[in-house]
Amino acid sequence: MSEPHGLTAHEARDLLERRETTSRELTQASLDRIAAVDDKIGAFLTVATDEALAQADAADERLHRGEGGPLTGIPLAVKDNMCTRGIRTTCGSRILEEFVPPYDAHVIERLNEAGAVLLGKTNMDEFAMGSSVEHSAFHPTHNPWALDRVPGGSSGGSAAAVACGEAVVALGSDTGGSIRQPAAFCGVVGLKPTYGRVSRYGLVAFGSSLDQIGPLTKDVEDCALLLNAVAGQDLRDATSAPLDVPDFTAALTGDIAGLKIGVVSDYVPEGLDPAVRGIADSAVKQLEGLGAEVEWGVELPSTAHALACYYIIAPSEASANLARYDGVKYGYSYTEGESMWENMDKTRQFGFGDEVKRRIMLGTYALSSGYYDAYYLKALQVRTLIRREFEAALERYDLLFGLVTPTPAFALGEKTDDPYEMYLNDIFTMPANIAGLPALSLPAGFVDGPAGERLPMGVQLLAKPFDEAALLRAGHAYEQSTSWRDQRPAV
Amino acid sequence: MSLTREEVLHIAHLAHLGIDERELPKFQEQLSDILEHFAALTALDTEGVPPTSHPLALESVMRDDEVKESLSVEDVLANAPNAEDDLFRVRAVLN
């Protein structure tokens, strides 16, 4: 890697260890890169220049004392739904446009302890509701591989920032595919950890039984390093799991001989574009070539209902979580009304965008008297069926395999008029959230766009709860046998 | 499943979401369309299937009820649109 902004975290760490660069230089290179390209990309909502340089200097002192760790001095970006003390956290919404959190999210505390450098906060669909960042209240983000296309979402800012080298690595969050789908669209690695693996304390809540924070990185080794830093129990999130966290880099052995992988029929369905189908076929052959035992034809019949199940559960949870935006305690507040209630109604009317309103209304409806049993309870029962089918499949296989999305990145504006069409984007990714399983999105090649653009595609691996190590082991072996990770967009 | 105009207004009221009259037909159409796609799910036979509200079967987490340090009043009120004497200030709740 010749350009400092193209470095992975482990390459940057090696340079820092050999004293061939400093965190200050790396951080300045990232800030320069942001200044040079972010007008075109739009990955950031806030760039914390002064804070980042101060953190870089502190990291350099720490490295100088020989007290650094793997992420000390590494410049990274964080999706703007994780609270950062003293740095505004908008969640992509007007209602939080001027919100400056009085505390750090758990993951931010962990990154601070590790000595990482926070460059800034990345763009996202409002309250993480969307698959394209087009629902950001502020501006769109452009796909670094094709600027007239979406980066995916909702963590599209983080994915784009890593893909074009604005940040070395980034954190995103994934409620129905919001890490994996943008990772696939932008040609980077994205991991949704097992539900409970990473504390949600300080993550702005969307779907509390589905949300999980995870890494977006240029390669699998960086993914393991970042997961090492943020995983583990935190008593402030009662759903964070009381389990020991292994060193995930120890899983990167390159050896997957005998690993049993099942291809889920619904995630590589009939009728795909032949070029897209070819992505899945080639990845399967590659895994077989590495010694994995791959079997086609894993059937998960309840997956057919996963989309409806998800779009009842997630909006229901969101409608309850977003009740806190009342214009009283923080955030945008309408004050011209006659009564508190009128002010609250108007605060929410003017503060929220259309997609957030749709989901609040869908969720309110599904939870309302007379419809609770038909919608919400039914969705929770179907959730059980989906979970059981995964459990049965994962008794037979170490990992499950599928595509991340049925198509590559679509054009900006293409799906904004039809909310349901946008929801279909998550069809291969949301089942992992419904079942709470860990899932890894890996760059797996390119398909040609109509104007001859090279558009990245991703494949996805799913594992048993808390077996992220198996995902990273297989992902690493696959990645090392391909050249996809060496290809970066020309921005 | 088609929602009436009155149903959309009722849902918005339950959610304390003000709605512009001109936006009402759009939301009515979009929400009806989405619910239409959920019809197959509501028709599914799930007799005897227990609901899953959380993917992990964790026990309830209890801790001792101890006084601990928390955010200062100053920090808590720093983002308040309208505060007075350590309190959030709002318009009259009862008319």
XYZ file of C-alpha atoms in Angstrom:
586
model
C 0.000 0.000 0.000
C 1.594 3.242 -1.105
C -1.010 5.762 0.109
C -1.394 6.036 3.889
C -5.183 6.350 3.532
C -5.373 2.934 1.909
C -3.859 1.131 4.893
C -5.613 -1.514 6.935
C -5.474 -1.236 10.720
C -3.010 -4.097 11.025
C -0.732 -2.568 8.365
C -0.907 0.784 10.119
C -0.163 -0.906 13.464
C 2.920 -2.565 11.959
C 4.179 0.799 10.695
C 3.523 2.371 14.100
C 5.358 -0.438 15.859
C 8.357 -0.014 13.594
C 8.204 3.765 14.191
C 7.852 4.309 10.440
C 4.868 6.555 10.937
C 2.969 8.252 13.747
C -0.680 8.381 14.684
C -0.500 12.100 13.952
C 0.587 11.355 10.353
C -2.053 8.662 9.881
C -4.772 10.865 11.350
C -3.728 13.840 9.243
C -3.724 11.594 6.145
C -7.299 10.531 6.934
C -8.398 14.117 7.542
C -6.747 15.165 4.263
C -8.508 12.348 2.476
C -11.841 13.437 3.970
C -11.157 17.027 2.890
C -10.272 15.841 -0.618
C -13.147 13.448 -1.354
C -16.008 13.878 1.080
C -17.671 16.608 -0.976
C -18.224 13.843 -3.535
C -18.914 10.965 -1.131
C -20.815 12.558 1.756
C -19.815 9.866 4.227
C -19.487 12.147 7.255
C -22.008 14.196 9.205
C -19.423 15.512 11.661
C -15.639 15.605 11.366
C -13.982 16.073 14.764
C -10.665 17.474 13.524
C -9.338 19.015 16.740
C -10.427 16.146 18.956
C -8.940 13.621 16.529
C -5.550 15.332 16.392
C -5.472 15.581 20.191
C -6.273 11.872 20.451
C -3.561 11.136 17.878
C -0.958 13.012 19.915
C -2.023 11.173 23.067
C -1.774 7.889 21.164
C 1.718 8.754 19.949
C 2.824 9.413 23.530
C 1.313 6.124 24.600
C 3.037 4.271 21.740
C 6.268 6.013 22.637
C 5.979 4.647 26.167
C 5.515 1.195 24.651
C 1.964 0.937 26.053
C 0.045 0.717 22.811
C -2.364 -1.997 21.726
C -3.500 -3.125 18.276
C -5.790 -0.128 17.748
C -3.713 2.561 19.454
C -3.382 5.519 17.136
C -5.637 4.068 14.412
C -8.001 6.671 12.890
C -11.530 5.366 12.610
C -15.104 6.505 12.071
C -18.299 5.712 13.958
C -21.867 5.726 12.730
C -23.756 8.716 14.073
C -26.112 6.669 16.249
C -23.489 5.930 18.915
C -23.232 8.516 21.665
C -19.986 10.474 21.850
C -19.521 12.722 24.845
C -19.085 16.310 23.646
C -19.456 15.434 19.931
C -22.929 15.820 18.471
C -24.836 12.645 17.690
C -27.654 13.209 15.210
C -28.766 9.707 14.269
C -29.315 11.207 10.805
C -32.340 13.088 12.162
C -33.409 16.712 12.439
C -34.826 15.871 15.839
C -31.284 15.245 17.155
C -29.505 17.742 14.910
C -28.015 19.640 17.863
C -27.884 16.837 20.430
C -24.522 16.643 22.199
C -24.471 13.527 24.396
C -23.355 13.901 28.022
C -21.842 10.402 27.971
C -20.014 7.921 25.745
C -21.522 4.706 24.407
C -19.878 1.530 25.704
C -18.141 0.964 22.369
C -16.739 4.500 22.450
C -15.360 3.920 25.945
C -13.725 0.744 24.670
C -12.203 2.506 21.667
C -10.919 5.270 23.921
C -9.351 2.712 26.243
C -7.722 1.102 23.191
C -6.285 4.488 22.195
C -8.070 4.637 18.840
C -8.609 8.013 17.171
C -12.186 9.081 16.404
C -12.212 11.036 13.130
C -15.919 11.755 13.186
C -19.451 10.506 12.832
C -20.816 8.944 9.670
C -23.987 9.480 7.692
C -26.899 7.082 7.983
C -30.581 6.666 7.275
C -32.584 8.513 9.915
C -32.691 6.368 13.067
C -31.065 3.591 10.983
C -34.343 3.056 9.131
C -33.406 2.460 5.529
C -31.156 0.633 3.111
C -29.575 3.470 1.153
C -28.807 6.496 3.425
C -31.360 8.351 1.277
C -33.440 8.747 4.444
C -30.699 10.808 6.096
C -32.191 14.170 7.049
C -28.972 15.895 6.000
C -27.518 14.700 2.696
C -27.099 11.511 0.682
C -23.953 9.401 0.664
C -22.585 8.300 -2.693
C -21.174 4.876 -3.466
C -17.404 5.266 -3.998
C -17.550 2.716 -6.847
C -20.269 4.577 -8.751
C -21.171 8.023 -7.482
C -24.716 7.973 -8.858
C -25.498 4.876 -6.784
C -26.346 4.370 -3.125
C -23.764 3.035 -0.678
C -26.370 0.824 0.970
C -27.655 1.462 4.434
C -28.263 2.278 7.004
C -24.510 2.245 7.869
C -23.690 3.543 4.370
C -21.535 6.397 5.627
C -19.284 4.017 7.543
C -19.043 1.604 4.592
C -18.228 4.363 2.098
C -15.678 5.973 4.462
C -13.761 2.690 4.757
C -14.074 1.835 1.046
C -12.542 5.109 -0.119
C -9.945 5.301 2.633
C -11.331 8.218 4.622
C -11.209 6.023 7.725
C -9.039 2.977 8.340
C -11.941 1.064 9.909
C -15.435 1.983 11.110
C -18.272 0.882 13.346
C -21.831 0.491 12.127
C -24.996 -1.006 13.519
C -27.183 -3.738 12.043
C -30.885 -4.160 12.796
C -31.929 -5.921 9.572
C -28.768 -5.844 7.459
C -27.530 -2.312 8.050
C -23.863 -3.356 8.329
C -23.794 -6.227 5.838
C -25.735 -4.701 2.949
C -23.661 -1.471 2.746
C -20.494 -3.554 3.217
C -21.523 -5.611 0.170
C -22.459 -2.536 -1.889
C -19.157 -0.792 -1.068
C -16.844 -3.819 -1.350
C -15.756 -4.026 2.295
C -16.046 -6.580 5.102
C -18.983 -6.180 7.508
C -19.821 -8.217 10.599
C -23.054 -8.326 12.545
C -22.060 -10.024 15.796
C -24.391 -12.313 17.733
C -27.152 -10.438 19.529
C -25.665 -9.785 22.982
C -22.005 -9.899 21.913
C -21.519 -6.126 21.922
C -23.158 -3.820 24.462
C -25.839 -1.524 23.075
C -25.349 0.998 25.899
C -25.256 4.403 24.236
C -26.463 3.115 20.869
C -29.577 5.109 19.968
C -32.272 2.447 20.199
C -34.211 1.372 17.104
C -35.262 -2.297 17.385
C -33.917 -3.320 20.765
C -34.208 -7.084 20.253
C -32.510 -6.823 16.843
C -29.857 -4.052 17.040
C -26.191 -4.981 17.168
C -23.025 -2.910 16.707
C -20.263 -4.296 14.504
C -17.175 -3.554 12.378
C -16.848 -2.414 8.759
C -13.282 -2.988 7.577
C -11.081 -3.503 4.533
C -10.225 -7.067 5.514
C -11.112 -9.840 7.940
C -8.084 -9.377 10.189
C -9.155 -5.789 10.881
C -12.663 -7.073 11.540
C -11.298 -9.437 14.219
C -9.196 -6.659 15.777
C -12.132 -4.271 16.006
C -14.444 -6.956 17.380
C -11.820 -7.805 20.018
C -11.908 -4.182 21.119
C -15.671 -3.748 21.473
C -17.047 -7.205 22.419
C -17.884 -8.380 25.921
C -20.381 -8.050 28.707
C -21.410 -4.643 29.978
C -23.827 -4.540 32.908
C -25.454 -1.366 31.586
C -26.960 -3.443 28.762
C -28.917 -6.233 30.422
C -28.974 -8.167 27.146
C -25.213 -8.210 26.738
C -24.089 -11.794 27.159
C -22.121 -12.947 30.232
C -19.605 -14.848 28.110
C -15.858 -14.727 27.788
C -14.611 -13.169 24.584
C -11.916 -15.114 22.741
C -9.085 -13.410 20.866
C -10.736 -13.443 17.456
C -7.438 -13.029 15.613
C -6.518 -16.527 16.834
C -9.230 -17.868 14.508
C -7.429 -16.606 11.404
C -5.541 -19.810 10.696
C -6.348 -20.109 7.012
C -7.421 -23.693 7.600
C -11.022 -24.551 6.786
C -10.505 -28.138 5.650
C -13.552 -30.196 6.599
C -15.664 -27.184 7.578
C -19.282 -27.981 6.727
C -21.089 -25.198 4.916
C -24.724 -25.320 3.805
C -25.986 -23.097 0.988
C -29.414 -21.699 1.903
C -31.644 -22.044 -1.163
C -33.606 -18.888 -0.383
C -30.433 -16.787 -0.233
C -29.254 -17.946 -3.672
C -32.692 -18.224 -5.274
C -33.718 -19.147 -8.790
C -34.207 -16.299 -11.214
C -31.212 -14.198 -10.210
C -29.324 -12.224 -12.798
C -26.732 -14.694 -14.194
C -23.831 -12.421 -13.220
C -25.107 -12.265 -9.643
C -25.633 -16.014 -9.602
C -22.050 -16.367 -10.814
C -20.812 -14.493 -7.710
C -22.370 -17.118 -5.441
C -21.202 -20.047 -7.590
C -17.602 -18.802 -7.706
C -17.482 -18.222 -3.948
C -18.789 -21.730 -3.292
C -16.153 -23.218 -5.617
C -13.487 -21.186 -3.881
C -14.575 -22.447 -0.460
C -14.629 -26.023 -1.774
C -11.153 -25.522 -3.188
C -10.016 -24.586 0.322
C -11.272 -27.898 1.637
C -14.700 -26.915 2.960
C -17.516 -29.429 2.468
C -20.247 -27.405 0.812
C -23.766 -28.726 0.325
C -26.472 -26.974 -1.665
C -30.157 -27.072 -0.916
C -30.580 -26.051 2.738
C -34.286 -25.257 3.101
C -35.550 -22.742 5.669
C -39.253 -22.594 4.747
C -40.260 -19.930 7.281
C -37.746 -17.544 5.699
C -40.532 -16.736 3.243
C -42.243 -14.929 6.128
C -39.110 -13.273 7.498
C -39.708 -9.960 5.752
C -43.214 -9.519 7.148
C -42.057 -10.776 10.551
C -39.215 -8.259 10.586
C -41.310 -5.334 9.388
C -43.766 -5.917 12.207
C -41.260 -6.490 15.015
C -38.766 -3.735 14.123
C -41.365 -0.943 13.715
C -43.188 -2.097 16.859
C -40.023 -1.813 18.903
C -39.174 1.466 17.147
C -42.565 2.980 17.919
C -41.940 2.375 21.620
C -38.276 3.456 21.537
C -38.982 6.662 19.643
C -41.676 7.736 22.102
C -38.853 9.423 24.021
C -38.525 12.175 21.396
C -41.018 14.571 22.920
C -39.168 17.864 22.618
C -38.901 18.157 26.407
C -35.602 16.631 27.513
C -33.387 17.115 24.465
C -33.530 17.511 20.736
C -35.637 19.661 18.438
C -38.614 21.237 20.182
C -41.616 23.013 18.691
C -42.646 25.703 21.150
C -45.314 27.794 19.448
C -48.292 25.613 20.395
C -51.017 26.309 22.934
C -50.409 23.205 25.021
C -47.708 20.668 25.796
C -49.549 18.089 23.706
C -49.725 20.286 20.637
C -46.020 21.041 20.999
C -45.239 17.339 21.292
C -47.294 16.428 18.209
C -45.652 19.152 16.159
C -42.152 18.422 17.487
C -42.527 14.901 16.137
C -44.239 16.038 12.928
C -41.441 18.463 12.019
C -38.574 16.544 13.641
C -39.052 13.135 12.009
C -38.774 12.280 8.321
C -41.332 10.259 6.366
C -39.753 6.819 6.744
C -39.510 7.221 10.517
C -43.152 8.337 10.608
C -44.204 5.330 8.529
C -42.442 2.948 10.884
C -43.787 4.615 14.013
C -47.299 4.339 12.585
C -46.821 0.726 11.439
C -45.528 -0.236 14.868
C -48.205 1.689 16.715
C -50.820 -0.077 14.595
C -49.315 -3.547 15.154
C -49.269 -2.952 18.917
C -52.675 -1.318 19.178
C -55.698 -2.833 20.796
C -57.404 -5.311 18.467
C -54.341 -5.832 16.227
C -51.720 -6.920 18.765
C -52.533 -10.635 18.435
C -52.936 -10.579 14.659
C -49.696 -8.741 13.969
C -47.228 -8.431 16.829
C -47.880 -11.702 18.624
C -48.076 -13.542 15.293
C -44.722 -12.075 14.247
C -43.155 -13.230 17.528
C -44.465 -16.744 16.917
C -43.068 -16.769 13.394
C -39.818 -15.544 14.910
C -39.746 -18.770 16.921
C -40.268 -20.847 13.747
C -37.460 -19.031 11.938
C -35.131 -19.423 14.923
C -35.862 -23.152 15.207
C -35.165 -23.744 11.527
C -31.802 -22.021 11.845
C -30.997 -24.069 14.947
C -31.763 -27.303 13.104
C -29.705 -26.276 10.058
C -26.767 -25.223 12.228
C -26.745 -28.630 13.882
C -25.946 -30.098 10.476
C -23.571 -27.392 9.252
C -20.869 -25.248 10.843
C -21.849 -22.314 8.661
C -24.623 -21.265 6.313
C -23.938 -19.463 3.050
C -25.859 -17.034 0.864
C -25.701 -13.774 -1.037
C -25.987 -10.529 0.950
C -28.313 -8.881 -1.563
C -30.137 -9.982 -4.728
C -28.647 -7.088 -6.740
C -25.646 -4.737 -6.590
C -26.027 -1.102 -5.458
C -29.016 0.601 -7.051
C -29.211 4.156 -8.362
C -29.904 7.076 -6.033
C -33.623 7.854 -6.203
C -34.525 4.495 -7.714
C -36.495 3.115 -4.771
C -37.406 6.152 -2.661
C -40.993 6.350 -3.939
C -41.879 2.804 -2.985
C -41.163 1.945 0.670
C -41.941 -1.748 0.226
C -39.541 -2.045 -2.714
C -36.842 -0.606 -0.435
C -37.706 -3.143 2.289
C -37.066 -6.019 -0.149
C -33.387 -5.098 -0.070
C -33.019 -6.665 3.346
C -34.519 -9.977 2.351
C -31.315 -12.054 2.753
C -29.960 -10.183 5.757
C -32.816 -9.687 8.222
C -33.282 -13.375 9.126
C -29.956 -13.297 11.023
C -31.323 -10.460 13.173
C -34.614 -12.241 13.751
C -32.685 -15.295 14.981
C -29.928 -13.276 16.709
C -27.191 -15.067 14.753
C -23.774 -13.675 13.835
C -23.306 -13.015 10.114
C -20.357 -11.851 8.038
C -20.513 -10.042 4.699
C -17.468 -10.560 2.471
C -16.504 -8.885 -0.809
C -16.950 -11.578 -3.471
C -16.396 -9.895 -6.809
C -17.994 -7.426 -9.156
C -20.823 -7.266 -11.643
C -21.003 -4.749 -14.461
C -23.424 -1.854 -14.175
C -25.309 -0.501 -17.213
C -22.654 2.163 -17.830
C -19.816 -0.334 -17.466
C -19.227 0.478 -13.771
C -17.753 -2.272 -11.636
C -20.220 -2.819 -8.809
C -19.136 -4.894 -5.796
C -21.207 -7.833 -4.559
C -20.966 -9.666 -1.271
C -21.535 -13.151 0.063
C -22.688 -13.853 3.569
C -21.809 -16.512 6.123
C -23.966 -17.226 9.175
C -22.931 -19.182 12.266
C -24.226 -20.483 15.577
C -24.740 -17.910 18.323
C -21.384 -16.586 19.607
C -19.373 -18.483 17.010
C -18.008 -15.359 15.316
C -14.648 -17.161 15.326
C -15.928 -19.674 12.747
C -17.156 -16.829 10.527
C -13.854 -15.005 10.726
C -11.840 -18.176 10.128
C -13.777 -19.025 6.970
C -13.950 -15.413 5.858
C -10.225 -14.970 6.280
C -9.370 -18.164 4.391
C -11.706 -17.158 1.565
C -10.414 -13.598 1.416
C -6.757 -14.701 1.341
C -7.528 -16.943 -1.647
C -9.018 -14.059 -3.668
C -7.791 -10.611 -4.692
C -11.004 -8.711 -3.941
C -9.582 -6.989 -0.869
C -6.798 -5.400 -2.939
C -9.272 -3.610 -5.179
C -10.259 -0.134 -4.147
C -12.485 2.398 -5.879
C -10.836 5.205 -7.833
C -12.180 8.284 -6.073
C -55.604 -4.809 4.464
C -56.642 -1.291 3.666
C -56.533 1.493 6.234
C -59.155 4.224 6.246
C -58.330 7.871 6.606
C -59.798 7.813 10.129
C -57.632 4.826 11.089
C -54.472 6.594 9.947
C -55.466 9.669 11.964
C -56.182 7.471 14.980
C -52.776 5.743 14.735
C -51.020 9.099 14.369
C -52.885 10.360 17.417
C -51.857 7.304 19.465
C -48.225 7.947 18.439
C -48.472 11.707 19.144
C -47.464 12.376 15.586
C -48.873 15.486 14.028
C -49.887 14.951 10.408
C -50.426 17.462 7.651
C -53.814 16.865 6.002
C -52.090 16.971 2.597
C -49.781 14.114 3.604
C -52.604 11.903 4.779
C -53.483 10.211 1.450
C -49.821 9.312 0.869
C -49.415 7.660 4.273
C -52.805 5.977 3.932
C -51.784 4.426 0.608
C -48.251 3.445 1.658
C -49.264 1.915 4.984
C -52.113 -0.004 3.340
C -49.725 -1.323 0.696
C -47.230 -2.511 3.322
C -49.937 -4.176 5.429
C -51.207 -5.909 2.275
C -47.857 -7.678 2.031
C -48.210 -8.905 5.626
C -51.484 -10.708 4.919
C -49.837 -14.085 4.310
C -48.154 -13.914 7.705
C -51.352 -13.184 9.593
C -52.976 -16.189 7.877
C -50.207 -18.567 9.006
C -51.127 -21.341 11.447
C -49.011 -20.808 14.561
C -51.238 -22.655 17.018
C -49.190 -23.681 20.053
C -45.979 -21.930 18.940
C -44.525 -19.859 21.790
C -43.535 -16.276 20.951
C -39.873 -15.224 20.867
C -39.475 -11.703 22.190
C -35.700 -12.003 22.456
C -33.301 -14.144 20.446
C -31.303 -15.184 23.507
C -32.911 -16.989 26.402
C -31.265 -14.920 29.140
C -32.425 -14.940 32.734
C -33.641 -11.667 34.138
C -30.622 -9.730 35.250
C -30.881 -8.450 38.827
C -28.432 -6.295 40.713
C -28.286 -4.811 44.168
C -30.159 -1.552 44.589
C -27.189 0.652 45.338
C -26.726 4.366 44.996
C -24.121 5.068 42.338
C -22.716 8.114 40.674
C -24.758 9.269 37.690
C -24.852 12.230 35.339
C -24.857 15.662 36.947
C -28.010 17.777 36.755
C -26.022 20.232 34.675
C -25.153 17.514 32.131
C -28.716 16.242 32.049
C -30.157 19.693 31.410
C -27.464 20.734 28.923
C -29.586 19.601 25.965
C -32.946 20.727 27.356
C -34.857 23.045 25.026
C -36.277 24.862 28.036
C -35.099 24.419 31.619
C -35.616 26.331 34.840
C -34.300 25.665 38.355
C -33.079 22.131 37.657
C -36.392 21.292 35.955
C -37.572 20.753 32.393
C -40.081 23.425 31.528
C -43.129 22.630 29.354
C -46.382 24.321 28.374
C -49.502 23.630 30.406
C -50.396 19.943 30.355
C -54.032 20.545 31.290
C -55.990 23.199 29.466
